[in-house]
Coordinates of C-alpha atoms in Angstrom, one line a residue:
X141 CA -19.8 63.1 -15.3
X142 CA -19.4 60.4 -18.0
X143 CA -19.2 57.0 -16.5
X144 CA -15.6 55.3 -17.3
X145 CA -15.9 52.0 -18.7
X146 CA -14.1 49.5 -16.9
X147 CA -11.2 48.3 -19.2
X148 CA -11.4 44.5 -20.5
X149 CA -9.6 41.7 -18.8
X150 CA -8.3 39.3 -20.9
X151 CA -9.2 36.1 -20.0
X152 CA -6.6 33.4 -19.0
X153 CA -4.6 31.7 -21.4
X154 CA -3.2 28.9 -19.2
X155 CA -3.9 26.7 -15.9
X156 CA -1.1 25.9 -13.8
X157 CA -1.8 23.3 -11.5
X158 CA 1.0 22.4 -8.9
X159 CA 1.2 19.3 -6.7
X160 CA 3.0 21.4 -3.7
X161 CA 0.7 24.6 -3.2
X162 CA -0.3 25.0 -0.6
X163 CA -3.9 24.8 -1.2
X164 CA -3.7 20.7 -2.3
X165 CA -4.2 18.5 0.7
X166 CA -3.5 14.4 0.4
X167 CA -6.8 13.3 -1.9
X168 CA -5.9 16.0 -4.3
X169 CA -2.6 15.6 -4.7
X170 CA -3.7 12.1 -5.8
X171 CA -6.0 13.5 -8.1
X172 CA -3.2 15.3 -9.7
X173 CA -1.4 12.0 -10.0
X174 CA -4.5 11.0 -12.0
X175 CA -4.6 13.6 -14.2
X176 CA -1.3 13.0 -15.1
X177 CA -1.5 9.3 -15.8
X178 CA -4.6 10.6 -18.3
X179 CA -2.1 13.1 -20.0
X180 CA 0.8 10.4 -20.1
X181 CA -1.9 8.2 -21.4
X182 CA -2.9 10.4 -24.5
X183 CA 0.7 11.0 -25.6
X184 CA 1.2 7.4 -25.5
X185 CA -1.6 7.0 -27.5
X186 CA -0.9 9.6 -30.2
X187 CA 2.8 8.5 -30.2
X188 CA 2.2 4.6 -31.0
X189 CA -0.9 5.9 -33.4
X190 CA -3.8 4.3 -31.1
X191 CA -6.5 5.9 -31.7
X192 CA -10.0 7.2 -33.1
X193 CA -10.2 9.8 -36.0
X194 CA -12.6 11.3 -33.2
X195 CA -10.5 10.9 -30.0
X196 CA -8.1 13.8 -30.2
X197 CA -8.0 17.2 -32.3
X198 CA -6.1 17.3 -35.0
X199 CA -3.6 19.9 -33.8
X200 CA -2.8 17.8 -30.9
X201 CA -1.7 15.3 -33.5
X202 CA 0.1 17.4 -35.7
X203 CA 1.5 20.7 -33.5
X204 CA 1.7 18.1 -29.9
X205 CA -0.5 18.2 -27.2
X206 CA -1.5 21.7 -25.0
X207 CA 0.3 20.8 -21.7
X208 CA 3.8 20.1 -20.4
X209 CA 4.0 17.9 -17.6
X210 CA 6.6 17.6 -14.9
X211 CA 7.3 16.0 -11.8
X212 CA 6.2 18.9 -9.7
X213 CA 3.3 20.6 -11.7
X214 CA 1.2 20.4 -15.0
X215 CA 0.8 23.3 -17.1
X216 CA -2.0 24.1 -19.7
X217 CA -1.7 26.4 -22.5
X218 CA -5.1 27.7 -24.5
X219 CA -4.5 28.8 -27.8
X220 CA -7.8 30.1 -28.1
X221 CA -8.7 30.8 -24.2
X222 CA -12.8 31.6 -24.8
X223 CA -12.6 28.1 -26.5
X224 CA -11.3 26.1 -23.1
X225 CA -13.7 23.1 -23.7
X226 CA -11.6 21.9 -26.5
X227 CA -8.7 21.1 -24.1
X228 CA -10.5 19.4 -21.5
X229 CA -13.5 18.1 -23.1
X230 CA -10.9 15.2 -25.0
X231 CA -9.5 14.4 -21.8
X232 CA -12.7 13.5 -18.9
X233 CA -13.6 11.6 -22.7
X234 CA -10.6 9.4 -22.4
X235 CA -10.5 9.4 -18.7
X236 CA -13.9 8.3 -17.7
X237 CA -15.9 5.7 -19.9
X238 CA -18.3 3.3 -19.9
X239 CA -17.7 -0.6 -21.1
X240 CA -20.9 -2.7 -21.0
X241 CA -22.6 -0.3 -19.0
X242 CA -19.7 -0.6 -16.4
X243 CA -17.3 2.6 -15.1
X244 CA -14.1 1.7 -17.3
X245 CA -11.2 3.9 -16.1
X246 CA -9.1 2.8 -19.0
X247 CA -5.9 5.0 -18.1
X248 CA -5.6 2.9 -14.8
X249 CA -4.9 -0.6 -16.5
X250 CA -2.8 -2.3 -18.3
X251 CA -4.0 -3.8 -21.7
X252 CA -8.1 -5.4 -21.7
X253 CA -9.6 -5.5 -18.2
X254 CA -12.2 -8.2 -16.9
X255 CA -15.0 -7.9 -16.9
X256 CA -15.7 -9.1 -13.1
X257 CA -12.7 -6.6 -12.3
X258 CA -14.6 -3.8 -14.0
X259 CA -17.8 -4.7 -11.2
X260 CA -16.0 -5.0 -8.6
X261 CA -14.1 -2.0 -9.0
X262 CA -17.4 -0.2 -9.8
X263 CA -18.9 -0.7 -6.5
X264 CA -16.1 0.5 -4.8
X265 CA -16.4 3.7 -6.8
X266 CA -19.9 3.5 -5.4
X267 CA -19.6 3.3 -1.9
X268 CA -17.6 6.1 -2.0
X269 CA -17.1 8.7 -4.7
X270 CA -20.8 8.2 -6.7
X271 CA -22.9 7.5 -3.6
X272 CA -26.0 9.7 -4.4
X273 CA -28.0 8.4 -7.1
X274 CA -28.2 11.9 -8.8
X275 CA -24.2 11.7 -9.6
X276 CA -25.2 8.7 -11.9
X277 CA -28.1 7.5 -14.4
X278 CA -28.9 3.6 -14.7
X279 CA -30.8 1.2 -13.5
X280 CA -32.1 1.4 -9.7
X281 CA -31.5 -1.7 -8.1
X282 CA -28.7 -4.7 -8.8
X283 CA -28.8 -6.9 -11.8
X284 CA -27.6 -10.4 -11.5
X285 CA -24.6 -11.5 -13.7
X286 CA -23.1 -14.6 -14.6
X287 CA -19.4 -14.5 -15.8
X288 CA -17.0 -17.3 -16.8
X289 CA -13.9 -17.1 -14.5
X290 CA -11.5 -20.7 -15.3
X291 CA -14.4 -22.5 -17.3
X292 CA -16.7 -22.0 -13.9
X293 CA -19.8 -19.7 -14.0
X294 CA -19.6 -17.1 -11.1
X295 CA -22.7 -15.0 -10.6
X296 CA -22.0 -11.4 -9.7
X297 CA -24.7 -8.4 -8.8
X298 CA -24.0 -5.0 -10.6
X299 CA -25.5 -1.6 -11.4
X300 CA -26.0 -0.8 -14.9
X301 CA -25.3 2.6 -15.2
X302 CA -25.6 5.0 -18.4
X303 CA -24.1 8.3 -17.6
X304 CA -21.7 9.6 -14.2
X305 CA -21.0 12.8 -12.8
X306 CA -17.3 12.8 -13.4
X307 CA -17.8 12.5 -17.3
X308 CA -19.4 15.7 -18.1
X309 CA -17.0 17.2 -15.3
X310 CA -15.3 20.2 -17.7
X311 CA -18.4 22.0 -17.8
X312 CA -17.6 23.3 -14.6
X313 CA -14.3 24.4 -15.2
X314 CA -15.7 26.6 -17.7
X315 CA -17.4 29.7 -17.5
X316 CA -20.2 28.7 -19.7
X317 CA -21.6 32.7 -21.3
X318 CA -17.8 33.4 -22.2
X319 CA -16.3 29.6 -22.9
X320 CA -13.2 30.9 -21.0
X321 CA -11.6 29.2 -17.9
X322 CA -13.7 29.6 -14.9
X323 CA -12.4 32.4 -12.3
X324 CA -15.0 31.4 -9.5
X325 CA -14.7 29.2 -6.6
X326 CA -16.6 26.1 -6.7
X327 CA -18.1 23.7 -4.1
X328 CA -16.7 20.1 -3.8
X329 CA -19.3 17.8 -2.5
X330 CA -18.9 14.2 -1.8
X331 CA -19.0 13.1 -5.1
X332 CA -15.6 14.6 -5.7
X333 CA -14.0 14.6 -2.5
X334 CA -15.4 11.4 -0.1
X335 CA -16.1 13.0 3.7
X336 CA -16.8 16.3 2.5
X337 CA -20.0 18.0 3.5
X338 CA -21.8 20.9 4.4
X339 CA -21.1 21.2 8.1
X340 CA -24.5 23.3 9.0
X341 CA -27.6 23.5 6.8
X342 CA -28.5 26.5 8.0
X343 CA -25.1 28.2 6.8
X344 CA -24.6 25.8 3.9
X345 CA -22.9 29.1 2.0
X346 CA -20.6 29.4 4.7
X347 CA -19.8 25.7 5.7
X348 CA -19.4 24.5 2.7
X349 CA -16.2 22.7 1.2
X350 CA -14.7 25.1 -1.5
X351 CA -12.1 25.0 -4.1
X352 CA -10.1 26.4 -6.6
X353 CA -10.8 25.8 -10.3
X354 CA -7.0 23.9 -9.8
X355 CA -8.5 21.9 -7.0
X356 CA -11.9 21.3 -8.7
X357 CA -9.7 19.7 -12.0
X358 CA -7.7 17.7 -9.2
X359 CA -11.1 16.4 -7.6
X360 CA -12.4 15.3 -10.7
X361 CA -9.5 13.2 -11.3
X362 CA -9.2 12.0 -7.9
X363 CA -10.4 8.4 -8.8
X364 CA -7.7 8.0 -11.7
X365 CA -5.4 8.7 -8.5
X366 CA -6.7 6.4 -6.1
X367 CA -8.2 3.0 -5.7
X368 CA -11.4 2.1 -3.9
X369 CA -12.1 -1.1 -3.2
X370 CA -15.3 -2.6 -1.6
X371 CA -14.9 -4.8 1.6
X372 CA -18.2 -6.1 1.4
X373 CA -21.8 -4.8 -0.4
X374 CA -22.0 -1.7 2.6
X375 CA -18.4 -0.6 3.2
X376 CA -15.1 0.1 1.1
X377 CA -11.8 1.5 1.2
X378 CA -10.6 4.2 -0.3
X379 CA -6.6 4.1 -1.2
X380 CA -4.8 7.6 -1.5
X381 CA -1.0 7.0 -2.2
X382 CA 0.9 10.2 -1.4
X383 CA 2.3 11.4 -4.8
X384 CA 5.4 12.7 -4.8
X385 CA 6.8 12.6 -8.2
X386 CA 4.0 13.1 -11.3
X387 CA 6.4 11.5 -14.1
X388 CA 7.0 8.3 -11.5
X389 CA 3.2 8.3 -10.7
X390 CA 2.3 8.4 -13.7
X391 CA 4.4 5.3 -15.1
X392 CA 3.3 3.3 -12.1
X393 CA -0.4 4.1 -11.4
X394 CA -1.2 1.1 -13.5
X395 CA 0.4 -1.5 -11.9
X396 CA -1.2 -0.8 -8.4
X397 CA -4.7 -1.8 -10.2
X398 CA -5.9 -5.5 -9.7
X399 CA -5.8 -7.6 -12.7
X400 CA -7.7 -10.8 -11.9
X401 CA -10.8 -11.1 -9.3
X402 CA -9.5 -12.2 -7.0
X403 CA -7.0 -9.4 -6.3
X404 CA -10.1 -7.4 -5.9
X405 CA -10.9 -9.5 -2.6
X406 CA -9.6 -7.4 0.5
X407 CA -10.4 -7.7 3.7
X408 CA -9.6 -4.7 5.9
X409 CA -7.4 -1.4 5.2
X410 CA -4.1 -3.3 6.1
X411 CA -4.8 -5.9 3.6
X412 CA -5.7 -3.3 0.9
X413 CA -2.4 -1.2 1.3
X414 CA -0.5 -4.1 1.4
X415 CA -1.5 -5.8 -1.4
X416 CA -1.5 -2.6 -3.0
X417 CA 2.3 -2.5 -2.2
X418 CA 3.1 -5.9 -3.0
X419 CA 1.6 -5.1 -7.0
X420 CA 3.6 -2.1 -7.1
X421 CA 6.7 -3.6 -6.1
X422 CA 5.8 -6.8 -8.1
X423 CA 9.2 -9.2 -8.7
X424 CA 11.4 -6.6 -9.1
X425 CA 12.1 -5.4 -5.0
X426 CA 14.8 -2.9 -6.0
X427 CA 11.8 -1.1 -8.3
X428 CA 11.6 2.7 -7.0
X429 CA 8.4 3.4 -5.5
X430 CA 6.4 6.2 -7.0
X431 CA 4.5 7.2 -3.5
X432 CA 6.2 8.3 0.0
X433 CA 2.7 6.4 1.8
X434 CA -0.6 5.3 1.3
X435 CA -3.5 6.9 3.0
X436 CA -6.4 3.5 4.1
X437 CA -10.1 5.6 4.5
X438 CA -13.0 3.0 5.9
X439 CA -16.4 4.1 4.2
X440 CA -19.5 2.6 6.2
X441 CA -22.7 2.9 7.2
X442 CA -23.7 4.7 10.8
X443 CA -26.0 4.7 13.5
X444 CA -26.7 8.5 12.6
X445 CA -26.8 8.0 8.4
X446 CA -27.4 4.7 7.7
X447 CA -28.1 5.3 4.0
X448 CA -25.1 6.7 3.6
X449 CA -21.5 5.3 3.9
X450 CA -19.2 7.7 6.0
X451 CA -15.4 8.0 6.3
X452 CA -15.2 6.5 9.7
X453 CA -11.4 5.5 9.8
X454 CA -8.4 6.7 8.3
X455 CA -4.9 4.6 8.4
X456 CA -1.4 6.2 7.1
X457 CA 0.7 3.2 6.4
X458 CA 4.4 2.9 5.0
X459 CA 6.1 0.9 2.7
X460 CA 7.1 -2.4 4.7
X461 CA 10.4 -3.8 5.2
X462 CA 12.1 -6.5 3.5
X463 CA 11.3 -8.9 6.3
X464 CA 7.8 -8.2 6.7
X465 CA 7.2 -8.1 2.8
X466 CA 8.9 -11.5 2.7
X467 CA 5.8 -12.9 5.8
X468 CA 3.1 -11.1 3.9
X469 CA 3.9 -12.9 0.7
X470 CA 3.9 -16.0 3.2
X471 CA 0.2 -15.2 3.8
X472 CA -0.6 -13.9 0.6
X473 CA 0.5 -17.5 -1.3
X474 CA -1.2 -19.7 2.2
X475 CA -4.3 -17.5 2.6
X476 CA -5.5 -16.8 -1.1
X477 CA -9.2 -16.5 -1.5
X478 CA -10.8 -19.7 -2.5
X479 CA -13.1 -20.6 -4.8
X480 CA -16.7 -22.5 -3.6
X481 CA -20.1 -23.5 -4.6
X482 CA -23.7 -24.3 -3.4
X483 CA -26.4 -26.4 -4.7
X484 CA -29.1 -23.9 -5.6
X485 CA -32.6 -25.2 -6.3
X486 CA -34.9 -23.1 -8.6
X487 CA -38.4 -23.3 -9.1
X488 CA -40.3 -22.6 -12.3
X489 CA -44.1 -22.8 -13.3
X490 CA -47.3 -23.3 -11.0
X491 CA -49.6 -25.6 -9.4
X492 CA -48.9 -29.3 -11.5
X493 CA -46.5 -27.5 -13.9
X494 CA -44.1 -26.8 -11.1
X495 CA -40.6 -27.8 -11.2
X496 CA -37.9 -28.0 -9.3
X497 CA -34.0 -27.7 -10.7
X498 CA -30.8 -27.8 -9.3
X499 CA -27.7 -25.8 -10.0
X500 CA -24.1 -25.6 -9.0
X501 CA -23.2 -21.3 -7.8
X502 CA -19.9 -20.6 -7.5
X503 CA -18.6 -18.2 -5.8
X504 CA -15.4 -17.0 -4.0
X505 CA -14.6 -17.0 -0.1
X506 CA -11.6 -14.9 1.6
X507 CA -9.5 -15.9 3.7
X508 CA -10.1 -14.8 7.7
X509 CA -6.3 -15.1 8.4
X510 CA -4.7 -12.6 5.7
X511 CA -6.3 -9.6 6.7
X512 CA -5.2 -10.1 10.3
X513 CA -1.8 -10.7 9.2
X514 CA -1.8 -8.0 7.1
X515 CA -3.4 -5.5 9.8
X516 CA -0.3 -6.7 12.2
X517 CA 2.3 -6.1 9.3
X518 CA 0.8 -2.9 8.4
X519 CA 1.4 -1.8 12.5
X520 CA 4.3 -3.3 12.8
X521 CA 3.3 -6.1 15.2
X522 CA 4.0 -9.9 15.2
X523 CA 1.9 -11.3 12.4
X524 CA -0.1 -13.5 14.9
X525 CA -1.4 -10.7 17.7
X526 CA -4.6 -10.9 17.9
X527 CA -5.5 -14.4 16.7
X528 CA -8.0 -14.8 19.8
X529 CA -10.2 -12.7 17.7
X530 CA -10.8 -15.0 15.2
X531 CA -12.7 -17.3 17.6
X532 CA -14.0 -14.8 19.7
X533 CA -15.3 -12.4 17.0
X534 CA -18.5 -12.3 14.1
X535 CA -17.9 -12.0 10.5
X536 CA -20.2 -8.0 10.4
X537 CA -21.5 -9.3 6.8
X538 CA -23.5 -12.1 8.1
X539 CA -23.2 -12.0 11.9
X540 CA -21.6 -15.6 12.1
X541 CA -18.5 -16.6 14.1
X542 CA -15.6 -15.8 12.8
X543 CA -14.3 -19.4 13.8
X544 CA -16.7 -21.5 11.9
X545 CA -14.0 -20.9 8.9
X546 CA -11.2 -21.7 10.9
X547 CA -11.0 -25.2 9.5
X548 CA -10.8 -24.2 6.3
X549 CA -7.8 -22.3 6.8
X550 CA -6.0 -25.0 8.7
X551 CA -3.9 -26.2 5.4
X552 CA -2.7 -22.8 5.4
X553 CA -2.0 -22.4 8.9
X554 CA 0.2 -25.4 8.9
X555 CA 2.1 -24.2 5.7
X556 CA 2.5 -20.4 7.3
X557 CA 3.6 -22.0 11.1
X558 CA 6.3 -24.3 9.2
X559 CA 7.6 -21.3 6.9
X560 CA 10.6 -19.0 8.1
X561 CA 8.1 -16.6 9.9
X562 CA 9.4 -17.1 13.6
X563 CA 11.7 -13.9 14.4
X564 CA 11.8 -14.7 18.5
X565 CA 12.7 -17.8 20.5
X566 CA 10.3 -20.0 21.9
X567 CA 7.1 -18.6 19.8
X568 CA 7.5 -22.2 17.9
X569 CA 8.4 -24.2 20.5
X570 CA 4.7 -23.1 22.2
X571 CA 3.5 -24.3 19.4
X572 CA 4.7 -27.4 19.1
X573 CA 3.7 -28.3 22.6
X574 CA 0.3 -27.6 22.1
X575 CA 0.4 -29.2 19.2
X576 CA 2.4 -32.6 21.2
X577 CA -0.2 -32.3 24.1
X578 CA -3.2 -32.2 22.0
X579 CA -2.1 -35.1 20.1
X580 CA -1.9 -37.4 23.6
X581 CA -5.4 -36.0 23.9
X582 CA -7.1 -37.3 21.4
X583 CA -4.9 -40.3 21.2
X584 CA -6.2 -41.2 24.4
X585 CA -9.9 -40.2 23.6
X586 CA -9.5 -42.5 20.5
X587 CA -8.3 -45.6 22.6
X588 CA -11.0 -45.2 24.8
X589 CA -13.7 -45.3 22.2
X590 CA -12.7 -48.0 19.7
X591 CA -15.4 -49.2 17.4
X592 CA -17.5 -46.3 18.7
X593 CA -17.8 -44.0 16.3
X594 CA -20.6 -41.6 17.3
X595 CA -19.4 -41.4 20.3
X596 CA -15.1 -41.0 19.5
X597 CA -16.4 -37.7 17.0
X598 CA -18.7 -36.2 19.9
X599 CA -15.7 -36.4 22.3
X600 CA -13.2 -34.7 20.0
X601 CA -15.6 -32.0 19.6
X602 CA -16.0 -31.7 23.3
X603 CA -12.2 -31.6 23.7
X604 CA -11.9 -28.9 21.0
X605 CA -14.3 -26.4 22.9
X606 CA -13.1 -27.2 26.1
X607 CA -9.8 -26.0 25.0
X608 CA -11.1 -23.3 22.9
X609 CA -13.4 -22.1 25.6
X610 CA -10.3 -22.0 28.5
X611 CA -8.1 -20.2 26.0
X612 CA -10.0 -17.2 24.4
X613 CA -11.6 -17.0 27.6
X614 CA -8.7 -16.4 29.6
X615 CA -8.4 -12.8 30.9
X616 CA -5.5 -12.3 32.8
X617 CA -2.3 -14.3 33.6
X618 CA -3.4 -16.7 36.1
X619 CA -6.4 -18.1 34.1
X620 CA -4.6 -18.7 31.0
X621 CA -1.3 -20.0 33.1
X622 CA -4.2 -22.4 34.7
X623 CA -5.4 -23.5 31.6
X624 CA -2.7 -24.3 29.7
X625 CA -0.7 -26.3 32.5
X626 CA -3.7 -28.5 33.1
X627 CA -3.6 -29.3 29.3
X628 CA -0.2 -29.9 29.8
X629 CA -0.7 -31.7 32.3
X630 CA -2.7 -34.7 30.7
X631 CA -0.7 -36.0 29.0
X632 CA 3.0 -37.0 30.1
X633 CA 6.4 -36.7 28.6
X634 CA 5.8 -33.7 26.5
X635 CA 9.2 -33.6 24.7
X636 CA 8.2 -30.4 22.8
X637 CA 8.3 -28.1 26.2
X638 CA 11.2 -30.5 27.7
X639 CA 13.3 -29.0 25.1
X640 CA 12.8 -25.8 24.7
X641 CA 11.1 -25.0 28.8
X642 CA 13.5 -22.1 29.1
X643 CA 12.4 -20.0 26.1
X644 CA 8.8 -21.0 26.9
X645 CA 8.5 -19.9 30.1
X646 CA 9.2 -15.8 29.3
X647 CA 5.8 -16.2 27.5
X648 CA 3.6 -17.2 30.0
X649 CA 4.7 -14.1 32.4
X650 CA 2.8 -11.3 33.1
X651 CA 4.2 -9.0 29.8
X652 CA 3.6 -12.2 26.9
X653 CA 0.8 -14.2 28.4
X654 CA -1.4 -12.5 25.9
X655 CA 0.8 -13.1 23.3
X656 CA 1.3 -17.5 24.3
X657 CA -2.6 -17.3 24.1
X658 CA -2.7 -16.0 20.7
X659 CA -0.1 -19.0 20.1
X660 CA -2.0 -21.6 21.9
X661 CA -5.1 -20.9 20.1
X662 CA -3.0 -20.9 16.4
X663 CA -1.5 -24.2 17.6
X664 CA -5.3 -25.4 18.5
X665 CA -6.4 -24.1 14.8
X666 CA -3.6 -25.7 13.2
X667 CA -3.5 -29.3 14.9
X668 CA -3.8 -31.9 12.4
X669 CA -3.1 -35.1 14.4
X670 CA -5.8 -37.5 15.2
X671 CA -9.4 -36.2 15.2
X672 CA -8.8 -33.2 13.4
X673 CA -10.2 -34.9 10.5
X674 CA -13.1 -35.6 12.2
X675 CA -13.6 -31.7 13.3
X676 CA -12.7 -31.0 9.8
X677 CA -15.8 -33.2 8.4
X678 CA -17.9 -31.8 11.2
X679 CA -17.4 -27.9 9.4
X680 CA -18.0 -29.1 6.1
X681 CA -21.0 -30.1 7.0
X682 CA -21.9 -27.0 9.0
X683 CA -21.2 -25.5 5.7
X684 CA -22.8 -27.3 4.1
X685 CA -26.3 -27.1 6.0
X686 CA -25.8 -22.8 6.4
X687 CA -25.6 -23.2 2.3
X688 CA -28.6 -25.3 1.8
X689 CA -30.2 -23.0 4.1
X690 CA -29.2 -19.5 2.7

């Protein structure tokens, strides 16, 4: 019997990809939102006329593009479907570039990016979506940079890289012996989707994270969609807004990138999302958001991979209120990052040819206090809980006590506690008697050692850590009740807590004492009566010596 030859299927002539099926989770629906904002970004392009001779075909130009987007799904039509390339080759073009050997997502900014935005951004993308160095070609270690930011030369560290993954990415939408769309499954490894990974080795085929040829185009595009961010040189955030509305997404992805720097600085995950949030919303509050949420994932280094950085944390967090908007400006304007310098000394040449020269490095240093506040604002707290932590906790990056920069957050601290932040009676009022009793303090300290310097300086230290230590070392009611009444007690006529005793009080009870210690110790950061010069001068020089040092 003749064999029957199986009849010919004609291969597809259009993709459909849907932000609602089932089969897109959160980080693809982003990268949906990102393939959109490339799409909107061509027809832009073609409509105002800019563009290369070599950036689109010419019947995109002259018949209109192959896809129709809407708010729910995008559609792709082939005209010729064994010739697929030609649709998606133009767009991972215009999607994913290089600028001075630098990842330049040009759909996801508005008009000529930075240069030291570009970096910054770039490591982000590498400490989550290009980890492994066989998703990139470049150079193999850091080189160092110096860029001009306000007439100041900053030195940054970058990778130079020639070639990513995510540019020659439609070759595996295509089914490379026919041209035609790809009907197979594929894998999506952690390049494309951050966390993923083979679950066994010894069933890789079987434990493996799969997709569609819908969800492999969405991964690809997932870092158009999102923003990673780095924290420091070993851990990052990535940010996945929840898309909801492709047209709204795509008219607003743009916004949510940083512009300058220091809008790159972050933190923590509260800070990220919030700052993300305050870009998007920008000066015009009644602005309709284009995402329901946005998704904080932590990337670090464990015990049990320390070469690589794992997705250790994951925060949802929702647009904020007006109220708590209007306190995280507050910190935003009190709490910006800073900028700082060093005396480096470089030596050049040997033996009696040696020298020795000395330059100025600048370089930036964040704030300790915004993240915190942001964290609380992002949970809903008061924008102070937690404040112990900053003089009981180390910085991760370096290992050094958080409260070592303290005093150079006390001009914003004052300009935060006098603002309209205060939403509860007698929160303030603390406050201000710390604030009242710690003046008598050192008053009294500086009566009793006129005309002695040395000695004046080492005794307002001593008073600072004797306070600091009773505070942030106070574990239950009783020891911080103790500790504050005796600093109360030293110094009479405290018209602060005269006033306001009655709202006080609730604070140092059983429910709140953990909240009046978090106020005690802002009040103690904050003081700027006598001697708190002299403490300032004293972590200057600190500074100072760890710089020299470093």
């Amino acid at each position: 019997m003749a064999k029957t030859a199986k009849a010919k299927v004609a291969p597809p002539d259009h993709l459909e990809v849907s932000l609602f099926d089932p089969e897109m989770d959160l980080l693809l629906r982003a990268g949906i939102g990102g393939l959109a904002t490339t799409l909107r970004w061509i027809e832009r392009s073609i409509q105002s006329e800019q563009y290369d001779e070599d950036d689109f075909p010419e019947s995109w130009i002259d018949d209109g593009v192959p896809w129709e987007l809407s708010s729910d799904k995008i559609l792709f039509r082939f005209a010729d479907p064994e010739k697929v390339e030609d649709v998606f080759k133009p767009i991972f073009q215009a999607a994913f570039g290089l600028c001075e050997r630098t990842i330049d997502l040009q759909t996801t900014y508005l008009g000529k990016q930075q240069q030291s935005v570009r970096v910054n951004l770039q490591r982000g993308l590498m400490l989550t979506f290009l980890q492994h160095g066989k998703t990139r070609t470049g150079e193999k270690k850091d080189s160092e940079l110096n860029i001009e930011i306000d007439g100041k030369s900053f030195q940054f560290s970058t990778r130079c890289l020639d070639w990513y993954k995510h540019q020659d990415g439609y070759q595996d939408l295509i089914d490379k012996k026919k041209g035609t769309l790809s009907q197979k499954s594929a894998e999506l490894p952690g390049t494309l989707y951050p966390g993923a990974a083979v679950r066994h080795n010894g069933f890789a085929g079987q434990t493996k994270y799969e997709g569609s040829v819908s969800q492999l185009l969405a991964a690809y595009f997932a870092p158009i969609g999102t923003l990673a961010l780095p924290i420091n040189r070993g851990s990052a955030v990535l940010l996945v807004p929840d898309v909801q509305d492709l047209l709204l997404f795509a008219d607003n992805r743009r916004k949510i990138t940083p512009s300058s720097y220091r809008d790159c600085l972050i933190g923590g995950s509260g800070d990220a999302v919030l700052q993300l949030y305050a870009r998007l919303r920008g000066d015009d509050t009644k602005q309709r958001l284009a995402v329901a949420s946005v998704t904080a994932f932590v990337f670090r280094p464990t015990a049990w991979a320390s070469q690589q950085k794992s997705r250790v944390a994951a925060e949802k967090i929702e647009p904020l209120d007006q109220r708590r908007l209007e306190i995280f400006r507050y910190a935003k304007d009190h709490f910006a990052p800073r900028k700082a310098s060093r005396k480096v000394t470089v030596k050049t040449g040997k033996g009696k040819a040696a020298k020795s020269t000395e330059r100025e490095e600048f370089f930036w240093s964040d704030s300790i206090v915004r993240p915190l506040i942001a964290d609380n604002l992002a949970h809903r707290r008061d924008w102070f809980t937690g404040f112990t932590k900053l003089f009981v906790d180390r910085d991760p990056a370096n290992g050094k006590p958080f409260r070592d920069r303290l005093p150079f957050e006390r001009t914003g601290l004052i300009a935060m506690i006098k603002a309209d932040v205060w939403d509860k009676p007698g929160q303030m009022a603390l406050i201000g008697a710390v604030h009242h009793a710690l003046r008598g303090r050192y008053g009294q300290i500086a009566s009793e050692t006129a005309n002695q310097k040395a000695a004046m300086q080492n005794r307002f230290r001593g008073e600072y850590e004797r306070w600091r230590l009773a505070f942030s070392g106070a574990k239950t009611a009783d020891q911080f009740r103790h500790s504050i009444c005796d600093l109360f007690s030293r110094v009479p006529a405290n018209k602060e807590l005269q006033a306001n005793w009655t709202e006080v009080l609730p604070w140092l009870d059983e429910s709140g004492w953990q909240h009046a210690r978090d106020l005690a110790l802002l009040a103690l950061a904050s003081y700027q009566g006598k001697g708190a010069k002299e403490l300032a001068a004293a972590a200057e020089a600190s500074e100072d010596a760890d710089s020299a040092s470093a």
